[in-house]
Amino acid sequence: MLGIENINVGYDGTAVLHAINAQFQPGTLTALVGPNGTGKSSLLKAMAGLIPSKGAVKLGDTPMTNSERLKTIAYMPQDTGAQSSLTVLEVVLLGRLRSLGLRVGDDIKAQAVTALERFRLQAFQDRAIGALSGGQRQLVFLAQSLFRSPDVLLLDEPTAALDLRHQLIVLERIVETCHASGMIAVAAMHDLTLAARFADRIIFLHDGQVAADGPPAKVLTPAILEQVYRVAAEVQPGPSGALHVSPVRALDSIGAG
Amino acid sequence: MTTTTNSAPAGVSFASRRLLWLGAISTLLGFAILADILIGPAFLNVFDVLAALVNPSGASGPMVVTIVHAIRLPMTLMALIVGASLGIAGVQMQTILGNPLASPYTLGFSAAAGFGAAITILFGWQLPLIPQMTVPVAAFAAASVACLMVYGLAHIRGVTAEVMVLAGIATLFLFQSLQSLVQYLAAPEVLQEIVFWLFGSMLKASWFSVWVSGSVLLFCLALLIPDMWKLTALRLGDERAASLGVHVPRLRRRVFFIVSLLTAGAVAFVGTIGFVGLVAPHLARMLVGEDQRILIPASAIFGGLLMVGASIASKLLSPGAVVPVGIVTALVGVPFLFALILTGKRRHW
């Protein structure tokens, strides 16, 4: 189990996150949602040990140091690499950067190709990452993250800028891996309907604090959406049985508070 | 999305292709080295030169042996070492700064080395015991000062690519101005000596400079080898590299000092050499990609090839004389760069 205790983050003296506490169970996907600028990315980076923060990140009962977090927790930022001519295979291999030497063995290469096969990307292994579409790039980076076999995977808007098909593929693979290996996944997301369908639990962040935390059926309510997003929204079961969120109107004009 | 399968073993075709390229440019470099040794203003017989190379105690005559072993070999080897050093320095500068226009010139190290040499020549300073080493030591020291200036600013404001580029450009302009001031103050005969140093010439090469610059190159290469995969990861951006476990500021700082050492070691003996550090990495990247395990040797080979090629051209441009190689590198490098801009894929630069 992964636990975060009293996580506080600030930039240039301004507090962004205030005393965030949460527990994450093995084999689950948690969606981190909330308005822009509410601290979702900062929380993920703080958990991964990539930015300074106060508080503790624990695996079990043991607080983890920054270097332990970098080994155990994989963090997948938003899409990058569009300008790189690194090959897809090289990008996936970088997932196990710490174990790569001057000569890369055939076994580790075969494992990297297997990671690509999960996303049917093996035919692209010699293609430059920058030559792929945004959706394909995102799948390659997900393959890279899973190639690390992390205990914890943190994803910053993994479906942003993806078409519908790629959104489903990305989230299905994450959930599959959670169920198969017991990996803990936490994803910052904007699409509440996708979050309701794939996440076991949703954490609403608002003004750097947890506004609601629980299973989608419990926390995805018009009242919470109004409180967090200042919108009137309808929440109804969709065709798949998962909740479907339809925003109706914004309650305040932008900048009106 | 295309979902065709590929049953070929992992990375065979691309890996083989880039090894073939590495072999091809190494062979080309071998021929260039031989040509550079064979060509010279003394118009020696080719077979006599070959005989002097293979069997110095043979029948080529003492003059041929002396010219080949005391002049041509050190010049060629120095061109190779300087080119390789600048090629590696260039590719690392472009990697840590994430900037395709970066080169050892960018952060002002070469300009500082030039200033160090110029001011030493202006005032006629000489080191006790090793007076012949005064100019190289001054050039090396000035390049180190430039390195510390850039690092100092970056240390205060954060070791990011943007801060380092800005600090480097400021340092470059500072030392270029100081160089100009020294030249303005110098008497005509001293000015001629300063300008000759600033042009960059292999005529200053000796077995001692080969030994020192070669040692610096090997030392820096040994320092870079453990970081090759981290440097490869940096090409995906700071945040993604950090997420893979790379301590980006520490890596940038470490490689920055290695680049400073490589550049200072290369230019201290032979003077300012431009263009090689900018063009060689681009050529290498186009052929072998961005895996630093291959990119570093390929950049070194291309750097060596450009420098040795420039050395050959410097002897052929004016028969009976050797034009300073620093003038020729741009003449050799510019067509390469134009070809790169016109034919290269945007992704590579």
Coordinates of C-alpha atoms in Angstrom, one line a residue:
Chain A
M1 CA 0.0 0.0 0.0
L2 CA 1.2 3.5 -0.9
G3 CA 0.5 6.3 1.6
I4 CA 1.0 10.1 1.4
E5 CA 1.0 12.1 4.6
N6 CA 0.7 15.8 4.9
I7 CA 2.1 16.6 1.5
N8 CA 2.7 20.3 1.1
V9 CA 4.1 21.9 -2.0
G10 CA 4.9 25.6 -2.7
Y11 CA 6.4 27.6 -5.5
D12 CA 8.2 30.9 -4.8
G13 CA 6.6 31.1 -1.3
T14 CA 3.1 30.5 -2.6
A15 CA 1.5 27.3 -1.2
V16 CA 0.1 25.1 -4.0
L17 CA -0.9 21.9 -2.0
H18 CA -2.0 21.9 1.7
A19 CA -1.6 18.8 3.8
I20 CA -2.7 16.2 1.3
N21 CA -3.3 12.7 2.8
A22 CA -4.3 9.6 0.9
Q23 CA -3.9 5.8 0.8
F24 CA -3.6 3.9 -2.4
Q25 CA -4.4 0.1 -2.5
P26 CA -2.4 -2.3 -4.7
G27 CA -4.0 -3.2 -8.0
T28 CA -6.1 -0.1 -8.2
L29 CA -6.3 3.0 -10.5
T30 CA -7.1 6.3 -8.8
A31 CA -8.1 9.3 -10.8
L32 CA -6.9 12.7 -9.6
V33 CA -9.3 15.3 -10.9
G34 CA -10.0 19.0 -10.4
P35 CA -9.8 22.3 -12.2
N36 CA -6.7 23.6 -13.9
G37 CA -4.0 24.9 -11.6
T38 CA -5.4 23.1 -8.6
G39 CA -2.2 21.1 -8.0
K40 CA -2.8 17.7 -9.6
S41 CA 0.6 17.7 -11.5
S42 CA 2.4 19.1 -8.5
L43 CA 1.0 16.3 -6.3
L44 CA 2.2 13.6 -8.7
K45 CA 5.6 15.2 -9.1
A46 CA 5.9 15.5 -5.3
M47 CA 5.0 11.8 -4.9
A48 CA 7.6 10.9 -7.5
G49 CA 10.2 12.9 -5.7
L50 CA 10.7 15.2 -8.7
I51 CA 10.0 18.5 -6.8
P52 CA 10.7 19.6 -3.3
S53 CA 7.8 18.9 -0.9
K54 CA 7.1 18.5 2.8
G55 CA 5.4 15.4 4.2
A56 CA 6.0 11.7 3.7
V57 CA 5.4 9.1 1.0
K58 CA 5.3 5.6 2.5
L59 CA 5.3 2.2 0.9
G60 CA 3.7 0.1 3.6
D61 CA 4.8 1.7 6.8
T62 CA 8.2 2.8 5.6
P63 CA 8.8 6.4 4.5
M64 CA 10.6 6.5 1.2
T65 CA 13.6 8.7 0.4
N66 CA 13.7 10.6 -2.9
S67 CA 16.1 8.1 -4.5
E68 CA 13.9 5.2 -3.3
R69 CA 10.9 6.9 -4.9
L70 CA 12.8 7.3 -8.2
K71 CA 13.5 3.6 -8.2
T72 CA 10.0 2.4 -7.2
I73 CA 7.7 5.0 -8.7
A74 CA 7.4 5.6 -12.4
Y75 CA 6.2 9.0 -13.4
M76 CA 4.8 9.6 -16.9
P77 CA 4.7 13.3 -17.8
Q78 CA 2.5 14.8 -20.5
D79 CA 3.6 14.1 -24.1
T80 CA 7.2 15.1 -24.9
G81 CA 9.8 13.9 -27.3
A82 CA 8.2 15.3 -30.5
Q83 CA 11.6 16.7 -31.5
S84 CA 13.7 13.6 -30.8
S85 CA 15.0 11.2 -33.3
L86 CA 15.6 8.5 -30.7
T87 CA 14.1 5.2 -31.9
V88 CA 11.0 3.7 -30.3
L89 CA 13.0 0.8 -29.1
E90 CA 15.7 3.1 -27.5
V91 CA 12.9 5.0 -25.8
V92 CA 11.5 1.9 -24.3
L93 CA 14.9 0.6 -23.2
L94 CA 15.4 3.9 -21.3
G95 CA 12.7 2.7 -19.0
R96 CA 15.4 0.5 -17.4
L97 CA 18.1 3.1 -17.6
R98 CA 19.8 2.1 -14.4
S99 CA 20.5 -1.4 -15.7
L100 CA 21.7 -0.5 -19.1
G101 CA 25.4 -0.7 -19.9
L102 CA 27.6 -0.1 -22.9
R103 CA 26.3 -3.3 -24.4
V104 CA 22.6 -4.1 -24.2
G105 CA 21.9 -7.8 -24.0
D106 CA 19.5 -9.6 -26.4
D107 CA 17.3 -10.6 -23.5
I108 CA 16.6 -7.0 -22.4
K109 CA 16.0 -6.0 -26.0
A110 CA 13.5 -8.9 -26.4
Q111 CA 11.7 -7.7 -23.2
A112 CA 11.5 -4.2 -24.6
V113 CA 10.0 -5.6 -27.8
T114 CA 7.5 -7.6 -25.8
A115 CA 6.5 -4.3 -24.0
L116 CA 5.9 -2.8 -27.4
E117 CA 3.9 -5.8 -28.6
R118 CA 1.3 -5.1 -25.8
F119 CA 0.5 -1.9 -27.7
R120 CA 1.0 -3.4 -31.2
L121 CA 3.9 -1.0 -31.7
Q122 CA 6.7 -3.5 -32.5
A123 CA 6.7 -2.6 -36.1
F124 CA 7.7 0.9 -35.1
Q125 CA 10.7 -0.1 -33.1
D126 CA 13.2 1.4 -35.5
R127 CA 11.2 4.5 -36.2
A128 CA 12.1 7.9 -34.6
I129 CA 9.8 8.7 -31.7
G130 CA 9.4 12.2 -33.1
A131 CA 7.9 10.8 -36.4
L132 CA 5.0 9.2 -34.6
S133 CA 1.6 10.8 -33.9
G134 CA 0.8 12.1 -30.4
G135 CA -1.3 9.1 -29.7
Q136 CA 1.4 6.6 -30.7
R137 CA 4.0 8.5 -28.8
Q138 CA 1.9 8.3 -25.7
L139 CA 1.5 4.6 -26.1
V140 CA 5.3 4.3 -26.5
F141 CA 5.9 6.2 -23.3
L142 CA 3.3 4.0 -21.5
A143 CA 5.2 1.0 -22.8
Q144 CA 8.4 2.6 -21.4
S145 CA 6.8 3.1 -18.0
L146 CA 5.4 -0.4 -17.8
F147 CA 8.8 -1.8 -19.0
R148 CA 10.2 -0.6 -15.7
S149 CA 7.7 -2.9 -13.9
P150 CA 7.1 -0.2 -11.3
D151 CA 5.2 -0.8 -8.0
V152 CA 3.6 2.6 -8.5
L153 CA 2.8 4.4 -11.8
L154 CA 1.9 8.1 -11.7
L155 CA 0.4 9.5 -14.9
D156 CA 0.0 13.2 -15.7
E157 CA -3.0 13.5 -18.0
P158 CA -2.3 10.3 -20.0
T159 CA -5.2 10.7 -22.3
A160 CA -4.8 14.4 -23.0
A161 CA -4.7 15.2 -26.8
L162 CA -5.5 11.5 -27.7
D163 CA -8.3 10.4 -30.0
L164 CA -11.1 8.3 -28.5
R165 CA -9.5 5.0 -29.5
H166 CA -6.2 5.8 -28.0
Q167 CA -7.8 7.0 -24.8
L168 CA -9.5 3.7 -24.4
I169 CA -6.4 1.7 -25.3
V170 CA -4.2 3.6 -22.8
L171 CA -6.6 3.3 -19.9
E172 CA -7.4 -0.4 -20.6
R173 CA -3.7 -1.3 -20.5
I174 CA -3.2 0.6 -17.3
V175 CA -6.1 -1.2 -15.6
E176 CA -5.0 -4.6 -17.0
T177 CA -1.6 -4.0 -15.6
C178 CA -2.9 -3.0 -12.2
H179 CA -5.1 -6.1 -12.0
A180 CA -2.3 -8.4 -13.3
S181 CA 0.6 -7.2 -11.3
G182 CA -0.9 -5.4 -8.3
M183 CA 0.6 -2.1 -9.6
I184 CA -0.8 1.1 -8.0
A185 CA -1.7 3.7 -10.6
V186 CA -2.6 7.3 -10.0
A187 CA -3.6 9.4 -13.0
A188 CA -4.4 13.1 -13.2
M189 CA -7.3 13.4 -15.6
H190 CA -9.8 16.0 -16.9
D191 CA -12.3 13.6 -18.5
L192 CA -14.7 12.7 -15.6
T193 CA -16.6 10.2 -17.7
L194 CA -13.4 8.3 -18.5
A195 CA -12.4 8.5 -14.8
A196 CA -15.7 7.1 -13.7
R197 CA -15.5 4.2 -16.2
F198 CA -11.9 3.2 -15.5
A199 CA -10.9 4.4 -12.0
D200 CA -11.6 2.5 -8.8
R201 CA -11.5 5.7 -6.9
I202 CA -11.6 9.5 -7.6
I203 CA -9.9 12.2 -5.6
F204 CA -11.2 15.7 -6.2
L205 CA -8.6 18.4 -5.7
H206 CA -9.8 22.0 -5.1
D207 CA -7.6 24.9 -4.2
G208 CA -4.7 22.6 -3.2
Q209 CA -6.8 20.5 -0.9
V210 CA -8.8 17.2 -1.1
A211 CA -12.4 18.2 -1.7
A212 CA -13.8 14.6 -2.1
D213 CA -12.3 11.1 -2.1
G214 CA -14.1 7.8 -2.8
P215 CA -15.5 5.5 -5.4
P216 CA -16.9 7.2 -8.5
A217 CA -20.5 6.3 -7.5
K218 CA -20.0 8.0 -4.2
V219 CA -18.2 11.2 -5.1
L220 CA -19.3 11.9 -8.7
T221 CA -22.3 14.0 -7.7
P222 CA -23.7 17.3 -9.1
A223 CA -23.2 18.9 -5.7
I224 CA -19.4 18.1 -5.6
L225 CA -19.0 19.1 -9.3
E226 CA -20.7 22.4 -8.4
Q227 CA -18.4 22.9 -5.4
V228 CA -15.2 22.0 -7.2
Y229 CA -15.7 23.2 -10.8
R230 CA -18.5 25.8 -10.3
V231 CA -20.6 24.1 -13.0
A232 CA -24.1 22.7 -13.1
A233 CA -23.8 19.1 -14.4
E234 CA -25.9 16.0 -14.9
V235 CA -24.5 12.7 -13.7
Q236 CA -26.3 9.6 -15.1
P237 CA -25.4 6.0 -15.7
G238 CA -24.1 5.5 -19.3
P239 CA -24.5 2.6 -21.6
S240 CA -21.6 0.7 -20.1
G241 CA -23.1 1.1 -16.6
A242 CA -20.4 3.6 -15.6
L243 CA -21.5 7.2 -14.7
H244 CA -21.6 9.7 -17.4
V245 CA -21.0 13.4 -16.7
S246 CA -22.6 16.1 -18.8
P247 CA -21.7 19.6 -17.9
V248 CA -24.7 21.9 -18.4
R249 CA -23.5 25.4 -17.7
A250 CA -20.8 27.4 -15.9
L251 CA -22.2 29.0 -12.7
D252 CA -19.7 31.9 -12.7
S253 CA -18.2 33.9 -15.5
I254 CA -14.4 33.5 -15.7
G255 CA -12.6 35.6 -13.1
A256 CA -15.7 36.3 -11.1
G257 CA -14.5 34.1 -8.3
Chain B
M1 CA -2.7 3.3 -36.3
T2 CA -0.8 0.7 -38.3
T3 CA -0.5 -2.5 -36.5
T4 CA 1.6 -4.7 -38.8
T5 CA 3.9 -7.1 -37.0
N6 CA 7.7 -7.4 -37.4
S7 CA 9.2 -10.7 -36.8
A8 CA 12.8 -9.4 -37.2
P9 CA 15.0 -9.6 -34.1
A10 CA 15.0 -6.5 -31.9
G11 CA 16.7 -3.6 -33.6
V12 CA 18.8 -5.6 -36.0
S13 CA 18.4 -3.5 -39.1
F14 CA 18.9 -0.1 -37.5
A15 CA 21.7 -1.3 -35.3
S16 CA 23.5 -2.9 -38.2
R17 CA 23.0 0.1 -40.4
R18 CA 24.5 2.5 -37.9
L19 CA 27.5 0.2 -37.3
L20 CA 28.0 0.1 -41.1
W21 CA 28.0 3.9 -41.1
L22 CA 30.5 4.0 -38.3
G23 CA 32.7 1.5 -40.2
A24 CA 32.4 3.6 -43.4
I25 CA 33.3 6.9 -41.8
S26 CA 36.2 5.3 -39.8
T27 CA 37.6 3.9 -43.1
L28 CA 37.2 7.3 -44.7
L29 CA 39.0 8.9 -41.7
G30 CA 41.8 6.3 -42.1
F31 CA 42.3 7.3 -45.7
A32 CA 42.2 11.0 -44.8
I33 CA 44.9 10.5 -42.1
L34 CA 47.1 8.8 -44.6
A35 CA 46.5 11.5 -47.2
D36 CA 47.3 14.2 -44.7
I37 CA 50.6 12.6 -43.8
L38 CA 51.5 12.1 -47.5
I39 CA 50.7 15.7 -48.5
G40 CA 52.9 18.6 -47.4
P41 CA 54.7 21.7 -48.6
A42 CA 58.0 19.8 -48.9
F43 CA 56.7 17.9 -51.9
L44 CA 58.2 14.6 -50.7
N45 CA 58.0 11.4 -52.7
V46 CA 54.9 9.4 -51.6
F47 CA 56.8 6.1 -51.5
D48 CA 59.6 7.8 -49.4
V49 CA 57.0 9.0 -46.9
L50 CA 55.4 5.6 -46.7
A51 CA 58.8 4.0 -46.2
A52 CA 59.6 6.6 -43.5
L53 CA 56.3 5.7 -41.8
V54 CA 56.7 2.0 -41.9
N55 CA 60.4 1.7 -41.4
P56 CA 62.0 4.9 -40.0
S57 CA 65.5 3.4 -40.0
G58 CA 65.2 2.4 -43.7
A59 CA 66.6 4.1 -46.7
S60 CA 64.2 7.1 -47.0
G61 CA 66.9 9.5 -45.7
P62 CA 67.1 11.4 -42.4
M63 CA 65.4 14.5 -43.8
V64 CA 62.3 12.6 -44.9
V65 CA 62.2 10.7 -41.6
T66 CA 62.5 13.9 -39.7
I67 CA 59.8 15.7 -41.7
V68 CA 57.4 12.8 -41.4
H69 CA 58.0 11.9 -37.7
A70 CA 58.7 15.4 -36.2
I71 CA 56.4 17.5 -38.3
R72 CA 53.7 15.7 -40.3
L73 CA 52.7 12.9 -37.9
P74 CA 52.2 15.3 -34.9
M75 CA 50.3 17.7 -37.1
T76 CA 48.0 15.0 -38.4
L77 CA 47.5 13.4 -35.0
M78 CA 46.8 16.8 -33.5
A79 CA 44.2 17.5 -36.2
L80 CA 42.6 14.2 -35.3
I81 CA 42.6 14.8 -31.6
V82 CA 41.4 18.4 -31.8
G83 CA 38.7 17.4 -34.3
A84 CA 37.6 14.5 -32.1
S85 CA 37.6 16.6 -28.9
L86 CA 35.6 19.4 -30.5
G87 CA 33.2 16.9 -32.0
I88 CA 32.5 15.3 -28.6
A89 CA 32.4 18.7 -26.9
G90 CA 29.9 19.9 -29.5
V91 CA 27.6 16.9 -29.2
Q92 CA 27.6 17.2 -25.4
M93 CA 27.0 20.9 -25.5
Q94 CA 24.0 20.4 -27.8
T95 CA 22.7 17.6 -25.6
I96 CA 22.9 19.3 -22.2
L97 CA 21.6 22.6 -23.6
G98 CA 19.0 21.0 -25.8
N99 CA 20.0 23.5 -28.5
P100 CA 21.1 22.5 -32.0
L101 CA 23.1 25.7 -32.4
A102 CA 25.3 25.0 -29.3
S103 CA 29.0 24.3 -29.8
P104 CA 32.1 24.8 -27.8
Y105 CA 32.0 28.3 -29.1
T106 CA 28.6 29.0 -27.6
L107 CA 29.7 29.4 -24.0
G108 CA 32.7 31.5 -24.8
F109 CA 35.4 29.0 -23.9
S110 CA 37.2 29.4 -27.3
A111 CA 37.0 33.2 -27.1
A112 CA 38.4 33.1 -23.6
A113 CA 41.2 30.9 -24.7
G114 CA 42.0 33.3 -27.5
F115 CA 42.0 36.2 -25.0
G116 CA 44.3 34.3 -22.7
A117 CA 46.8 33.6 -25.5
A118 CA 46.5 37.2 -26.9
I119 CA 47.2 39.0 -23.7
T120 CA 50.2 36.7 -23.0
I121 CA 51.6 37.4 -26.4
L122 CA 50.9 41.2 -26.0
F123 CA 52.8 41.5 -22.7
G124 CA 55.4 38.9 -23.6
W125 CA 54.8 36.9 -20.4
Q126 CA 56.8 33.7 -20.0
L127 CA 56.5 30.9 -17.5
P128 CA 59.8 30.1 -15.7
L129 CA 61.3 26.7 -16.6
I130 CA 58.7 26.1 -19.4
P131 CA 58.5 29.3 -21.4
Q132 CA 57.3 27.4 -24.5
M133 CA 54.2 26.4 -22.5
T134 CA 53.2 29.9 -21.6
V135 CA 50.6 30.5 -24.3
P136 CA 48.9 27.1 -24.0
V137 CA 48.7 27.5 -20.2
A138 CA 47.3 31.0 -20.5
A139 CA 44.7 29.8 -23.0
F140 CA 43.8 26.9 -20.8
A141 CA 43.5 29.2 -17.7
A142 CA 41.4 31.8 -19.5
A143 CA 39.0 29.0 -20.8
S144 CA 38.7 27.8 -17.2
V145 CA 37.9 31.3 -16.0
A146 CA 35.1 31.5 -18.7
C147 CA 33.9 28.1 -17.5
L148 CA 33.7 29.2 -13.9
M149 CA 31.9 32.4 -14.9
V150 CA 29.2 30.6 -16.7
Y151 CA 28.9 28.0 -14.0
G152 CA 28.8 30.7 -11.3
L153 CA 25.9 32.4 -12.9
A154 CA 24.1 29.1 -13.6
H155 CA 24.7 28.1 -10.0
I156 CA 23.0 31.3 -8.7
R157 CA 20.1 31.2 -11.1
G158 CA 19.6 27.4 -11.5
V159 CA 21.5 25.0 -13.8
T160 CA 19.0 25.2 -16.6
A161 CA 19.8 25.2 -20.4
E162 CA 18.3 28.7 -20.8
V163 CA 20.5 30.2 -18.0
M164 CA 23.6 28.5 -19.3
V165 CA 23.1 29.7 -22.8
L166 CA 22.5 33.3 -21.7
A167 CA 25.5 33.2 -19.4
G168 CA 27.6 31.7 -22.1
I169 CA 26.6 34.2 -24.7
A170 CA 27.4 37.0 -22.3
T171 CA 30.8 35.4 -21.6
L172 CA 31.4 35.0 -25.3
F173 CA 30.8 38.7 -26.0
L174 CA 32.9 39.7 -23.0
F175 CA 36.0 37.7 -24.2
Q176 CA 35.5 38.7 -27.8
S177 CA 35.6 42.4 -26.7
L178 CA 38.7 41.8 -24.6
Q179 CA 40.3 40.0 -27.5
S180 CA 39.6 43.0 -29.8
L181 CA 40.9 45.4 -27.1
V182 CA 44.2 43.5 -26.9
Q183 CA 44.5 43.5 -30.7
Y184 CA 43.8 47.2 -30.8
L185 CA 46.6 47.9 -28.2
A186 CA 49.1 45.6 -29.8
A187 CA 52.1 46.8 -32.0
P188 CA 51.9 45.6 -35.6
E189 CA 54.4 42.7 -35.2
V190 CA 52.8 41.5 -32.0
L191 CA 49.4 41.8 -33.6
Q192 CA 50.5 39.5 -36.4
E193 CA 51.6 36.9 -33.9
I194 CA 48.2 37.2 -32.0
V195 CA 46.2 36.9 -35.2
F196 CA 48.2 33.9 -36.3
W197 CA 47.4 32.2 -32.9
L198 CA 43.7 33.1 -33.2
F199 CA 43.4 31.6 -36.7
G200 CA 44.3 28.2 -35.3
S201 CA 47.1 26.3 -37.0
M202 CA 48.4 22.8 -36.8
L203 CA 51.9 24.2 -37.3
K204 CA 51.9 24.7 -33.5
A205 CA 51.5 20.9 -33.0
S206 CA 54.3 18.9 -31.4
W207 CA 54.5 15.4 -29.9
F208 CA 54.1 17.1 -26.5
S209 CA 50.8 18.7 -27.5
V210 CA 49.6 15.4 -29.0
W211 CA 50.4 13.7 -25.7
V212 CA 48.6 16.3 -23.5
S213 CA 45.6 16.9 -25.7
G214 CA 45.3 13.2 -26.4
S215 CA 45.4 12.4 -22.7
V216 CA 42.7 15.1 -22.0
L217 CA 40.5 13.5 -24.7
L218 CA 40.8 10.0 -23.3
F219 CA 40.3 11.2 -19.8
C220 CA 37.1 13.1 -20.7
L221 CA 35.9 10.1 -22.8
A222 CA 36.3 7.9 -19.8
L223 CA 34.3 10.3 -17.7
L224 CA 31.5 10.4 -20.2
I225 CA 31.1 6.6 -20.7
P226 CA 29.1 6.0 -17.4
D227 CA 26.6 8.7 -18.3
M228 CA 25.9 7.7 -21.9
W229 CA 22.4 6.4 -21.3
K230 CA 21.6 9.3 -19.0
L231 CA 22.6 11.7 -21.8
T232 CA 20.5 9.8 -24.3
A233 CA 17.5 10.1 -21.9
L234 CA 18.1 13.9 -21.7
R235 CA 17.1 14.1 -25.4
L236 CA 13.5 13.4 -24.2
G237 CA 13.4 16.6 -22.1
D238 CA 14.4 17.4 -18.6
E239 CA 11.2 16.3 -16.9
R240 CA 11.1 12.9 -18.6
A241 CA 14.8 12.3 -18.0
A242 CA 14.2 13.1 -14.3
S243 CA 11.3 10.7 -14.2
L244 CA 13.6 8.0 -15.4
G245 CA 15.9 8.6 -12.5
V246 CA 18.4 11.1 -14.0
H247 CA 19.5 13.9 -11.7
V248 CA 19.4 16.5 -14.5
P249 CA 21.2 19.5 -12.9
R250 CA 24.0 17.2 -11.6
L251 CA 24.4 15.6 -15.0
R252 CA 24.3 19.0 -16.8
R253 CA 27.0 20.4 -14.4
R254 CA 29.2 17.4 -14.7
V255 CA 29.1 17.3 -18.5
F256 CA 29.6 21.1 -18.6
F257 CA 32.9 20.7 -16.9
I258 CA 33.9 17.8 -19.1
V259 CA 33.1 20.0 -22.2
S260 CA 35.1 22.9 -20.8
L261 CA 38.1 20.6 -20.3
L262 CA 37.8 19.0 -23.7
T263 CA 37.6 22.4 -25.4
A264 CA 40.4 24.0 -23.4
G265 CA 42.6 20.9 -24.1
A266 CA 41.8 21.1 -27.8
V267 CA 42.3 24.9 -28.5
A268 CA 45.1 25.7 -26.0
F269 CA 47.9 24.4 -28.3
V270 CA 46.6 25.0 -31.8
G271 CA 44.4 28.1 -31.4
T272 CA 40.8 28.9 -32.1
I273 CA 39.1 26.3 -34.3
G274 CA 35.5 27.0 -35.3
F275 CA 32.7 25.1 -36.9
V276 CA 33.9 21.6 -36.2
G277 CA 32.1 21.4 -32.9
L278 CA 28.9 22.6 -34.5
V279 CA 28.8 20.6 -37.7
A280 CA 30.3 17.2 -36.7
P281 CA 27.5 16.3 -34.1
H282 CA 24.8 17.1 -36.7
L283 CA 26.4 14.9 -39.3
A284 CA 26.8 12.1 -36.8
R285 CA 23.2 12.4 -35.6
M286 CA 21.8 12.2 -39.1
L287 CA 23.6 9.0 -39.8
V288 CA 23.6 7.1 -36.5
G289 CA 20.7 8.6 -34.5
E290 CA 20.8 9.8 -30.8
D291 CA 22.0 6.7 -28.9
Q292 CA 25.1 8.3 -27.2
R293 CA 27.0 5.0 -27.3
I294 CA 27.2 5.4 -31.1
L295 CA 26.7 9.1 -31.3
I296 CA 29.8 10.0 -29.3
P297 CA 32.2 7.9 -31.4
A298 CA 30.5 9.1 -34.6
S299 CA 30.8 12.7 -33.6
A300 CA 34.5 12.2 -32.7
I301 CA 35.1 10.5 -36.1
F302 CA 33.3 13.3 -38.0
G303 CA 35.2 15.9 -36.0
G304 CA 38.5 14.2 -36.8
L305 CA 37.5 13.8 -40.5
L306 CA 36.6 17.5 -40.8
M307 CA 39.8 18.6 -39.1
V308 CA 42.1 16.2 -41.1
G309 CA 40.2 17.2 -44.2
A310 CA 40.7 20.9 -43.4
S311 CA 44.4 20.1 -42.8
I312 CA 44.7 18.5 -46.2
A313 CA 42.9 21.5 -47.8
S314 CA 45.1 23.9 -45.9
K315 CA 48.2 22.4 -47.6
L316 CA 46.6 22.3 -51.1
L317 CA 45.2 25.8 -51.2
S318 CA 48.5 27.5 -51.5
P319 CA 51.2 25.1 -52.9
G320 CA 54.4 25.2 -50.9
A321 CA 52.7 26.8 -47.9
V322 CA 50.3 25.8 -45.1
V323 CA 47.3 28.1 -44.7
P324 CA 46.1 28.2 -41.0
V325 CA 43.6 25.4 -40.6
G326 CA 41.2 27.6 -38.6
I327 CA 40.6 29.5 -41.8
V328 CA 39.8 26.4 -43.7
T329 CA 37.5 24.6 -41.3
A330 CA 34.7 27.0 -42.0
L331 CA 35.4 26.6 -45.8
V332 CA 35.0 22.9 -45.4
G333 CA 32.3 23.1 -42.8
V334 CA 29.9 25.6 -44.5
P335 CA 29.1 23.3 -47.5
F336 CA 28.4 20.5 -45.1
L337 CA 26.1 22.7 -43.0
F338 CA 24.3 24.0 -46.1
A339 CA 23.8 20.5 -47.4
L340 CA 22.4 19.6 -43.9
I341 CA 19.9 22.4 -43.9
L342 CA 18.7 21.7 -47.4
T343 CA 18.5 17.9 -47.2
G344 CA 18.3 17.0 -43.5
K345 CA 15.2 16.1 -41.6
R346 CA 14.0 18.8 -39.2
R347 CA 14.0 16.3 -36.3
H348 CA 17.8 15.8 -36.5
W349 CA 18.6 19.4 -35.7

